Amino acid sequence: MSEDEPWTADRLGRALQDRKKRLEAERRAAFLPLGIDAECRWPASRLFHRHSMLGPAWTPILTADEVEALTLDRGYKRYPGADRVALPRPAAPNATLEDAIASRHSERSFADRPVSLDAVATLMRLGAGVTADQEVPRRAAPSPGALYPVETYVFALSVNDLAPGLYHYDALDHAFETVAAPRGREATRAFLPSDLHRAGPALLIALTVAFPRVQMKYLERGYRFALLEAGHIGQNLVLAAAALDLAAVPVGGFWDEPFNDALGLDPDEEAVVYAVIVGHRP
Ligand SMILES: Cc1cc2nc3c(=O)[nH]c(=O)nc-3n(C[C@H](O)[C@H](O)[C@H](O)COP(=O)(O)O)c2cc1C
């Protein structure tokens, strides 16, 4: 490209592409000293995958007593002093498992109609609720070492008998803790791609990982475990939505920083990893 060439839209586009390529080459080169070939297009993931592998030589970092203390401490996320909303325990939906699996599809448009609080409570219970009240209460989704590092939040955008706002699900008490003041449907604009924001879901369920809870025990592998737990909960949620005849889509492509900000999280300690948006079918 000659320096004398006029700055047309085409030239600007090419210059931007060149700059992107240069930055990407610099990014990849930074992984060379860590043993990752500069040709690898996903060096961070390759490095992480290598460093989170297990083998027969793996030994736990915590003692048995420390593991027991961590598992039993019920150190899940809490909002002490927050206003609480007791959730109903509605009857389980009548759909069979086969019906729910067969009718689940990702749906990305929603009717402008509120979802009932009963339906939201059912989603919480079947998605992430307590199913067996033991010394370590067991939940609807499996969890690495029964540590339950995944936390569930709900942006209530249009729910009957529930003020719009951000809530944290307290699984042990099957209740919501109020986290943030009502902001209505605008709440998701900053962190959802605009087509999903405009689709007008009645609620958005955010799944976060409280990293120390699982990584104190499993270190690097704990990150993989936590994502898998979130996937289990996500599947419970979309199947429960299908059983309730609601539309839902799981969302992995959100804007991380404003999403974590909206939840008031320090992303080095706890961060959003998955979300599900839900509403009535159009
Ligand atoms: C981990 C994961 C992340 C996803 N993220 C998005 C997303 O950000 N936006 C979206 O519209 N759909 C998302 N989906 C939904 C997929 O596009 C959808 O599952 C796929 O097209 C198959 O269609 P089905 O769900 O109707 O079977 C995601 C699905 C998964 C499993």
Coordinates of C-alpha atoms and ligand atoms in Angstrom, one line a residue:
M1 CA 0.0 0.0 0.0
S2 CA 1.5 3.3 -1.0
E3 CA 1.7 6.2 1.5
D4 CA 0.3 8.5 -1.2
E5 CA -2.8 6.4 -1.7
P6 CA -5.9 8.4 -0.6
W7 CA -7.7 7.3 2.7
T8 CA -10.7 5.6 1.2
A9 CA -13.0 3.4 3.1
D10 CA -11.3 0.5 1.4
R11 CA -7.8 1.6 2.5
L12 CA -9.0 2.1 6.0
G13 CA -10.5 -1.3 6.1
R14 CA -7.3 -2.9 4.9
A15 CA -5.3 -0.9 7.4
L16 CA -7.6 -2.1 10.2
Q17 CA -7.3 -5.7 9.1
D18 CA -3.5 -5.4 9.0
R19 CA -3.5 -4.0 12.5
K20 CA -5.7 -6.8 13.8
K21 CA -3.4 -9.4 12.2
R22 CA -0.3 -7.7 13.8
L23 CA -1.9 -7.6 17.3
E24 CA -3.0 -11.3 16.9
A25 CA 0.5 -12.3 15.9
E26 CA 1.9 -10.5 18.9
R27 CA -0.6 -12.2 21.1
R28 CA 0.3 -15.6 19.8
A29 CA 4.1 -14.9 20.1
A30 CA 3.6 -14.2 23.8
F31 CA 2.8 -17.9 24.3
L32 CA 6.0 -19.1 22.6
P33 CA 8.1 -19.1 25.8
L34 CA 5.4 -21.2 27.4
G35 CA 5.9 -23.9 24.8
I36 CA 2.9 -23.2 22.5
D37 CA 3.6 -23.0 18.8
A38 CA 3.0 -19.5 17.3
E39 CA 0.9 -21.2 14.6
C40 CA -1.7 -22.3 17.2
R41 CA -4.7 -20.1 16.9
W42 CA -6.0 -20.8 20.4
P43 CA -2.8 -20.7 22.4
A44 CA -4.5 -19.8 25.7
S45 CA -6.9 -22.7 25.5
R46 CA -4.1 -25.1 24.5
L47 CA -2.0 -24.0 27.4
F48 CA -4.9 -24.2 29.8
H49 CA -5.9 -27.7 28.6
R50 CA -2.4 -29.0 29.0
H51 CA -2.1 -27.5 32.5
S52 CA -5.5 -28.9 33.6
M53 CA -4.9 -32.5 32.7
L54 CA -5.1 -35.3 35.3
G55 CA -3.2 -38.6 35.4
P56 CA -2.7 -41.4 37.9
A57 CA 0.1 -39.4 39.6
W58 CA -2.3 -36.6 40.5
T59 CA -2.6 -36.1 44.3
P60 CA -5.0 -33.8 46.0
I61 CA -3.5 -30.6 47.3
L62 CA -5.8 -30.5 50.4
T63 CA -5.8 -33.0 53.2
A64 CA -8.8 -35.2 53.8
D65 CA -9.8 -33.0 56.8
E66 CA -9.5 -29.9 54.7
V67 CA -11.7 -31.4 52.0
E68 CA -14.3 -32.4 54.5
A69 CA -14.3 -28.9 56.1
L70 CA -14.7 -27.3 52.7
T71 CA -17.5 -29.6 51.6
L72 CA -19.4 -29.2 54.8
D73 CA -19.0 -25.4 55.3
R74 CA -22.0 -24.4 53.2
G75 CA -19.9 -21.5 52.1
Y76 CA -22.1 -20.7 49.1
K77 CA -22.8 -17.1 48.1
R78 CA -25.1 -15.2 50.5
Y79 CA -26.5 -11.7 50.6
P80 CA -26.8 -11.1 54.3
G81 CA -29.5 -8.5 55.2
A82 CA -31.0 -8.6 51.6
D83 CA -34.7 -8.5 51.2
R84 CA -35.9 -12.1 50.7
V85 CA -38.7 -13.5 48.5
A86 CA -39.9 -17.0 49.5
L87 CA -40.6 -19.0 46.4
P88 CA -43.6 -21.3 46.0
R89 CA -43.1 -25.0 45.7
P90 CA -45.4 -25.7 42.7
A91 CA -46.3 -29.1 41.4
A92 CA -43.8 -30.5 38.9
P93 CA -44.9 -30.2 35.3
N94 CA -46.7 -33.2 33.8
A95 CA -44.5 -33.5 30.7
T96 CA -42.5 -36.7 30.5
L97 CA -38.7 -36.5 30.2
E98 CA -39.0 -37.7 26.7
D99 CA -41.6 -34.9 25.9
A100 CA -39.3 -32.3 27.4
I101 CA -36.2 -33.5 25.5
A102 CA -38.1 -33.9 22.2
S103 CA -39.8 -30.5 22.4
R104 CA -36.7 -28.5 23.6
H105 CA -35.4 -26.2 20.9
S106 CA -33.5 -22.9 21.1
E107 CA -36.1 -20.2 20.7
R108 CA -35.1 -16.6 20.2
S109 CA -38.4 -14.7 20.2
F110 CA -40.8 -14.2 23.0
A111 CA -44.3 -13.0 23.5
D112 CA -44.8 -9.7 25.4
R113 CA -46.4 -11.5 28.3
P114 CA -45.2 -12.1 31.9
V115 CA -44.2 -15.5 33.1
S116 CA -45.7 -16.6 36.4
L117 CA -43.7 -16.7 39.7
D118 CA -44.7 -20.4 39.9
A119 CA -42.9 -21.1 36.6
V120 CA -39.8 -19.2 37.8
A121 CA -39.8 -21.1 41.1
T122 CA -40.1 -24.4 39.1
L123 CA -37.2 -23.4 36.9
M124 CA -35.1 -22.7 40.0
R125 CA -36.0 -26.0 41.7
L126 CA -35.6 -28.2 38.7
G127 CA -32.5 -26.3 37.5
A128 CA -30.5 -25.8 40.6
G129 CA -32.6 -26.6 43.6
V130 CA -32.1 -29.0 46.5
T131 CA -33.3 -32.5 45.8
A132 CA -32.1 -34.4 48.9
D133 CA -31.7 -32.7 52.3
Q134 CA -28.5 -34.4 53.5
E135 CA -25.6 -33.2 55.6
V136 CA -24.4 -31.6 52.3
P137 CA -27.8 -31.0 50.6
R138 CA -27.7 -32.5 47.1
R139 CA -29.0 -30.6 44.2
A140 CA -30.7 -31.1 40.8
A141 CA -27.4 -31.0 39.0
P142 CA -24.2 -32.9 39.8
S143 CA -21.3 -30.9 41.2
P144 CA -17.6 -31.6 41.5
G145 CA -17.0 -33.0 45.0
A146 CA -20.5 -31.7 46.0
L147 CA -19.0 -28.2 46.4
Y148 CA -21.6 -26.4 44.3
P149 CA -19.5 -23.6 43.0
V150 CA -22.1 -22.5 40.5
E151 CA -24.4 -19.7 41.7
T152 CA -27.7 -18.8 40.1
Y153 CA -29.1 -15.3 39.5
V154 CA -32.3 -14.1 37.9
F155 CA -33.0 -10.9 36.1
A156 CA -36.8 -10.7 36.5
L157 CA -37.8 -8.6 33.6
S158 CA -41.5 -9.5 33.4
V159 CA -42.6 -11.9 36.0
N160 CA -46.0 -11.8 37.7
D161 CA -45.9 -11.1 41.5
L162 CA -42.2 -10.4 41.4
A163 CA -40.8 -6.8 41.2
P164 CA -38.5 -6.4 38.2
G165 CA -34.9 -6.6 39.5
L166 CA -31.9 -8.8 40.1
Y167 CA -32.2 -11.8 42.4
H168 CA -29.8 -14.4 43.7
Y169 CA -31.2 -17.9 44.2
D170 CA -30.6 -19.3 47.7
A171 CA -30.9 -23.0 46.8
L172 CA -30.9 -24.2 50.4
D173 CA -33.9 -22.1 51.4
H174 CA -35.5 -22.1 47.9
A175 CA -35.8 -18.3 48.1
F176 CA -34.6 -15.2 46.2
E177 CA -32.3 -12.6 47.8
T178 CA -32.8 -9.2 46.3
V179 CA -29.4 -8.0 44.8
A180 CA -30.2 -4.9 42.9
A181 CA -33.0 -2.4 42.4
P182 CA -35.5 -2.9 39.6
R183 CA -34.4 -1.8 36.1
G184 CA -36.9 -3.6 33.9
R185 CA -36.2 -4.8 30.4
E186 CA -33.3 -2.3 30.0
A187 CA -31.3 -4.4 32.4
T188 CA -29.9 -6.7 29.8
R189 CA -29.0 -4.2 27.1
A190 CA -25.4 -3.7 28.1
F191 CA -24.4 -7.4 28.0
L192 CA -26.7 -9.3 25.6
P193 CA -26.2 -9.2 21.9
S194 CA -28.9 -6.7 20.6
D195 CA -31.0 -9.4 18.9
L196 CA -31.4 -11.4 22.1
H197 CA -32.0 -8.2 24.1
R198 CA -34.7 -7.0 21.7
A199 CA -36.3 -10.5 21.7
G200 CA -37.9 -9.4 25.0
P201 CA -37.4 -12.4 27.3
A202 CA -39.4 -12.4 30.5
L203 CA -36.4 -13.4 32.5
L204 CA -32.7 -14.1 32.2
I205 CA -31.0 -16.7 34.4
A206 CA -27.3 -16.1 34.9
L207 CA -25.0 -18.9 36.1
T208 CA -21.7 -17.8 37.7
V209 CA -18.7 -19.7 39.1
A210 CA -17.3 -18.8 42.5
F211 CA -13.8 -19.9 41.5
P212 CA -12.1 -20.4 45.0
R213 CA -14.9 -22.8 46.1
V214 CA -13.9 -25.4 43.5
Q215 CA -10.3 -24.4 42.6
M216 CA -9.1 -24.5 46.2
K217 CA -9.6 -28.3 45.9
Y218 CA -9.1 -29.0 42.2
L219 CA -6.8 -26.1 41.1
E220 CA -6.7 -25.8 37.3
R221 CA -8.9 -28.8 36.8
G222 CA -11.5 -27.1 38.9
Y223 CA -12.2 -24.6 36.2
R224 CA -13.2 -27.3 33.8
F225 CA -15.3 -28.9 36.4
A226 CA -17.1 -25.7 37.2
L227 CA -18.0 -25.1 33.5
L228 CA -19.3 -28.7 33.3
E229 CA -21.5 -28.1 36.3
A230 CA -22.9 -24.9 34.7
G231 CA -23.7 -27.0 31.6
H232 CA -25.6 -29.5 33.7
I233 CA -27.7 -26.7 35.3
G234 CA -28.2 -25.1 31.9
Q235 CA -29.6 -28.3 30.5
N236 CA -31.9 -28.8 33.5
L237 CA -33.1 -25.2 32.9
V238 CA -33.9 -25.6 29.2
L239 CA -35.6 -29.0 29.7
A240 CA -37.6 -27.5 32.6
A241 CA -38.6 -24.6 30.4
A242 CA -39.7 -27.0 27.6
A243 CA -41.7 -29.0 30.2
L244 CA -43.4 -25.8 31.2
D245 CA -44.2 -25.0 27.6
L246 CA -41.9 -21.9 27.7
A247 CA -39.4 -20.8 25.1
A248 CA -35.7 -20.6 26.1
V249 CA -32.3 -20.3 24.6
P250 CA -28.9 -20.9 26.3
V251 CA -26.5 -18.0 25.8
G252 CA -22.8 -18.4 25.9
G253 CA -22.1 -15.3 23.7
F254 CA -22.5 -12.4 26.1
W255 CA -20.3 -9.4 26.9
D256 CA -18.5 -10.5 30.0
E257 CA -17.4 -7.2 31.6
P258 CA -20.8 -5.4 31.6
F259 CA -22.5 -8.7 32.6
N260 CA -20.2 -9.2 35.6
D261 CA -20.6 -5.5 36.5
A262 CA -24.4 -5.8 36.3
L263 CA -24.2 -8.6 38.9
G264 CA -21.8 -6.6 41.0
L265 CA -19.1 -9.3 40.8
D266 CA -15.3 -9.2 41.1
P267 CA -14.5 -11.3 38.1
D268 CA -11.3 -12.7 39.6
E269 CA -13.4 -14.3 42.3
E270 CA -16.8 -15.0 40.6
A271 CA -17.8 -14.5 37.0
V272 CA -20.7 -15.3 34.7
V273 CA -20.1 -18.4 32.5
Y274 CA -23.5 -19.2 31.1
A275 CA -27.0 -17.8 30.8
V276 CA -30.5 -18.9 29.7
I277 CA -33.2 -16.5 28.6
V278 CA -36.8 -17.5 28.9
G279 CA -40.3 -16.3 28.0
H280 CA -43.6 -17.3 26.5
R281 CA -43.6 -18.4 22.9
P282 CA -44.9 -15.6 20.5
Ligands
LIG1 C1 -22.6 -23.6 25.2 C2 -23.7 -23.0 24.3 C3 -23.7 -21.6 24.0 C4 -24.7 -21.1 23.2 N1 -24.7 -19.7 23.0 C5 -25.7 -19.2 22.3 C6 -25.7 -17.8 22.1 O1 -24.9 -17.0 22.6 N2 -26.7 -17.2 21.3 C7 -27.7 -18.0 20.8 O2 -28.5 -17.5 20.1 N3 -27.7 -19.4 20.9 C8 -26.7 -20.0 21.7 N4 -26.7 -21.3 21.9 C9 -27.7 -22.1 21.3 C10 -27.3 -22.9 20.0 O3 -27.1 -22.0 18.9 C11 -28.3 -24.0 19.7 O4 -28.3 -24.9 20.8 C12 -27.9 -24.7 18.4 O5 -28.1 -23.9 17.3 C13 -28.8 -26.0 18.2 O6 -30.1 -25.7 18.2 P1 -31.2 -26.3 19.3 O7 -30.8 -25.8 20.6 O8 -32.5 -25.7 18.9 O9 -31.1 -27.8 19.2 C14 -25.7 -21.9 22.6 C15 -25.7 -23.3 22.9 C16 -24.7 -23.8 23.7 C17 -24.7 -25.3 24.0

